[in-house]
Short mmCIF file of C-alpha atoms in Angstrom, two decimals:
data_model
loop_
_atom_site.label_atom_id
_atom_site.label_comp_id
_atom_site.label_asym_id
_atom_site.label_seq_id
_atom_site.Cartn_x
_atom_site.Cartn_y
_atom_site.Cartn_z
CA UNK A 11 -3.26 -24.83 -13.51
CA UNK A 12 -3.56 -25.87 -10.14
CA UNK A 13 -0.53 -25.49 -7.74
CA UNK A 14 0.08 -28.78 -6.20
CA UNK A 15 1.42 -27.70 -2.93
CA UNK A 16 -2.58 -26.48 -2.45
CA UNK A 17 -3.40 -29.86 -1.95
CA UNK A 18 -1.70 -32.63 0.67
CA UNK A 19 -1.92 -35.65 -2.30
CA UNK A 20 -0.32 -32.79 -4.47
CA UNK A 21 2.37 -31.92 -2.01
CA UNK A 22 3.47 -35.49 -1.16
CA UNK A 23 3.94 -36.16 -5.10
CA UNK A 24 5.82 -32.98 -5.01
CA UNK A 25 8.24 -33.90 -2.36
CA UNK A 26 8.61 -37.63 -3.98
CA UNK A 27 9.40 -35.77 -7.42
CA UNK A 28 11.94 -33.48 -5.80
CA UNK A 29 13.56 -36.25 -3.97
CA UNK A 30 13.70 -38.34 -7.24
CA UNK A 31 15.09 -36.15 -9.05
CA UNK A 32 17.77 -35.18 -6.17
CA UNK A 33 19.09 -38.76 -6.58
CA UNK A 34 19.93 -38.51 -10.20
CA UNK A 35 20.40 -35.10 -11.29
CA UNK A 36 23.45 -33.18 -9.84
CA UNK A 37 21.95 -29.66 -10.05
CA UNK A 38 18.74 -30.73 -8.22
CA UNK A 39 17.92 -28.78 -5.14
CA UNK A 40 17.75 -32.16 -3.10
CA UNK A 41 20.81 -33.45 -4.40
CA UNK A 42 22.36 -31.48 -1.53
CA UNK A 43 20.28 -31.95 1.76
CA UNK A 44 21.47 -31.40 5.34
CA UNK A 45 21.68 -34.49 7.62
CA UNK A 46 21.37 -33.61 11.12
CA UNK A 47 22.26 -36.70 13.54
CA UNK A 48 22.71 -36.31 17.38
CA UNK A 49 26.46 -36.12 18.19
CA UNK A 50 28.64 -36.75 21.36
CA UNK A 51 28.05 -32.61 21.81
CA UNK A 52 24.62 -32.19 20.86
CA UNK A 53 23.29 -31.56 17.32
CA UNK A 54 25.38 -32.15 14.52
CA UNK A 55 24.41 -30.87 10.93
CA UNK A 56 26.37 -31.30 7.52
CA UNK A 57 25.46 -31.41 3.79
CA UNK A 58 25.11 -35.13 2.00
CA UNK A 59 25.05 -36.26 -1.19
CA UNK A 60 21.27 -37.89 -2.08
CA UNK A 61 22.14 -41.16 -4.08
CA UNK A 62 18.78 -42.78 -3.85
CA UNK A 63 15.30 -42.00 -3.12
CA UNK A 64 11.99 -44.69 -2.97
CA UNK A 65 8.43 -43.86 -2.44
CA UNK A 66 7.98 -47.81 -2.06
CA UNK A 67 9.43 -48.75 0.51
CA UNK A 68 9.57 -45.24 1.81
CA UNK A 69 13.45 -44.54 2.45
CA UNK A 70 16.48 -42.44 1.05
CA UNK A 71 20.57 -43.57 0.43
CA UNK A 72 23.68 -41.88 1.35
CA UNK A 73 27.33 -42.84 0.87
CA UNK A 74 29.64 -42.27 3.89
CA UNK A 75 33.20 -43.34 4.75
CA UNK A 76 32.28 -45.60 7.92
CA UNK A 77 35.21 -44.00 9.37
CA UNK A 78 33.39 -40.40 9.82
CA UNK A 79 31.55 -39.18 12.46
CA UNK A 80 28.01 -39.54 11.15
CA UNK A 81 28.21 -42.86 10.65
CA UNK A 82 29.27 -43.48 14.58
CA UNK A 83 26.16 -41.11 15.31
CA UNK A 84 24.01 -42.94 13.70
CA UNK A 85 25.05 -46.37 15.17
CA UNK A 86 24.79 -44.72 18.50
CA UNK A 87 21.21 -42.80 17.56
CA UNK A 88 20.04 -44.01 14.36
CA UNK A 89 16.87 -41.37 14.59
CA UNK A 90 18.07 -38.51 12.17
CA UNK A 91 16.65 -35.97 9.71
CA UNK A 92 17.29 -34.61 6.02
CA UNK A 93 16.40 -31.22 5.40
CA UNK A 94 15.78 -29.92 1.88
CA UNK A 95 15.17 -26.50 0.47
CA UNK A 96 13.90 -25.92 -3.20
CA UNK A 97 14.32 -22.22 -3.80
CA UNK A 98 12.49 -21.81 -6.93
CA UNK A 99 9.28 -23.91 -5.16
CA UNK A 100 10.16 -21.82 -1.66
CA UNK A 101 9.41 -25.39 -0.44
CA UNK A 102 11.45 -26.89 2.60
CA UNK A 103 10.98 -30.59 3.32
CA UNK A 104 12.09 -32.26 6.43
CA UNK A 105 12.56 -36.11 6.29
CA UNK A 106 12.48 -38.02 9.75
CA UNK A 107 14.13 -41.29 9.57
CA UNK A 108 15.51 -44.39 10.90
CA UNK A 109 19.11 -45.09 9.64
CA UNK A 110 20.74 -48.50 9.46
CA UNK A 111 24.66 -48.83 8.15
CA UNK A 112 25.18 -51.01 5.25
CA UNK A 113 28.55 -52.28 4.94
CA UNK A 114 30.86 -54.87 2.98
CA UNK A 115 29.02 -57.59 0.79
CA UNK A 116 25.30 -55.51 1.26
CA UNK A 117 26.87 -52.52 -0.57
CA UNK A 118 29.78 -54.59 -3.03
CA UNK A 119 27.64 -53.90 -5.87
CA UNK A 120 27.05 -50.10 -5.34
CA UNK A 121 31.24 -50.04 -4.56
CA UNK A 122 32.07 -51.76 -7.98
CA UNK A 123 29.81 -49.21 -9.80
CA UNK A 124 31.44 -46.14 -8.53
CA UNK A 125 33.69 -44.49 -10.84
CA UNK A 126 37.43 -44.11 -9.64
CA UNK A 127 37.03 -40.40 -8.42
CA UNK A 128 34.52 -41.24 -6.33
CA UNK A 129 35.90 -44.21 -4.65
CA UNK A 130 38.83 -41.86 -3.82
CA UNK A 131 36.42 -40.51 -1.33
CA UNK A 132 36.40 -43.13 0.43
CA UNK A 133 39.67 -44.83 2.29
CA UNK A 134 41.55 -41.78 2.76
CA UNK A 135 44.54 -41.37 5.10
CA UNK A 136 43.95 -40.49 7.51
CA UNK A 137 40.35 -40.78 8.68
CA UNK A 138 37.71 -38.17 8.15
CA UNK A 139 37.93 -35.39 10.68
CA UNK A 140 41.32 -36.22 11.83
CA UNK A 141 43.88 -33.33 12.05
CA UNK A 142 46.23 -32.71 9.11
CA UNK A 143 48.95 -29.96 9.10
CA UNK A 144 47.75 -29.01 5.10
CA UNK A 145 44.97 -29.44 3.08
CA UNK A 146 47.26 -31.61 0.51
CA UNK A 147 48.52 -34.26 3.49
CA UNK A 148 45.35 -36.26 2.83
CA UNK A 149 46.34 -39.01 1.11
CA UNK A 150 43.09 -41.00 -1.25
CA UNK A 151 43.44 -44.57 -0.45
CA UNK A 152 40.17 -45.86 -1.79
CA UNK A 153 38.92 -48.82 -0.27
CA UNK A 154 35.74 -51.08 -0.45
CA UNK A 155 36.04 -51.66 3.44
CA UNK A 156 35.99 -48.18 4.21
CA UNK A 157 32.51 -47.62 1.80
CA UNK A 158 29.18 -47.78 3.38
CA UNK A 159 25.67 -47.03 2.61
CA UNK A 160 23.29 -44.94 5.16
CA UNK A 161 19.86 -46.20 4.37
CA UNK A 162 17.24 -43.89 6.07
CA UNK A 163 13.65 -45.82 6.59
CA UNK A 164 11.45 -42.79 6.57
CA UNK A 165 8.58 -42.11 9.63
CA UNK A 166 7.23 -38.78 8.73
CA UNK A 167 7.72 -36.10 5.92
CA UNK A 168 6.92 -32.33 6.84
CA UNK A 169 6.69 -29.35 4.42
CA UNK A 170 6.75 -25.95 4.99
CA UNK A 171 5.83 -23.90 1.62
CA UNK A 172 6.12 -20.25 1.74
CA UNK A 173 3.65 -19.36 -0.19
CA UNK A 174 2.82 -15.64 -1.26
CA UNK A 175 -0.82 -15.50 -0.22
CA UNK A 176 -0.15 -17.81 2.80
CA UNK A 177 2.41 -20.12 4.07
CA UNK A 178 1.17 -23.69 4.31
CA UNK A 179 2.81 -26.54 6.22
CA UNK A 180 1.89 -30.25 5.96
CA UNK A 181 2.62 -33.55 8.27
CA UNK A 182 3.01 -36.82 6.79
CA UNK A 183 3.68 -40.08 8.68
CA UNK A 184 4.64 -43.91 8.22
CA UNK A 185 2.09 -44.56 10.89
CA UNK A 186 -0.92 -42.84 9.65
CA UNK A 187 -0.27 -44.49 5.75
CA UNK A 188 0.97 -41.19 4.53
CA UNK A 189 -2.24 -39.69 4.56
CA UNK A 190 -1.00 -36.55 5.86
CA UNK A 191 -2.87 -33.82 7.21
CA UNK A 192 -2.20 -29.51 7.76
CA UNK A 193 -0.37 -27.86 10.25
CA UNK A 194 -0.13 -24.22 10.98
CA UNK A 195 2.77 -22.74 9.68
#
């Protein structure tokens, strides 16, 4: 059996399979990527939940509370990266994207589809990041106006496969119609 990560097309197909699984399977490695943004004091990184991954057009989606720091950071500087690590494949995937914040009527069907426990994550009091005396002092207060979707339109996909017989690195760009090329690891 041929390792798909030895070819550019196989590598890109593997990335999209990994992302698609992450958007639907709670146990998939790509379910919780790291989102890196540019914050007020420099780089910021946090784990998020991948909610959607589409190959055509190439994009990813994350749900967020509109009052969170990541939303204001992406509003100020929409270029950001997602980082995925698949330990079984020994594959690192970096996605560079331009994010837009979708809210209100544009995301109403997604809000309606969320189960109650998930809705409780958006709109609590006080707002995300605000100081509280004790963990129990945060009050869940589901609010549709606090819910938003961070949609990232992909510009680049970079992979690093930590292979036993030599690491392989590839870079795919939207500007090159995702043809890709090998890079020194």
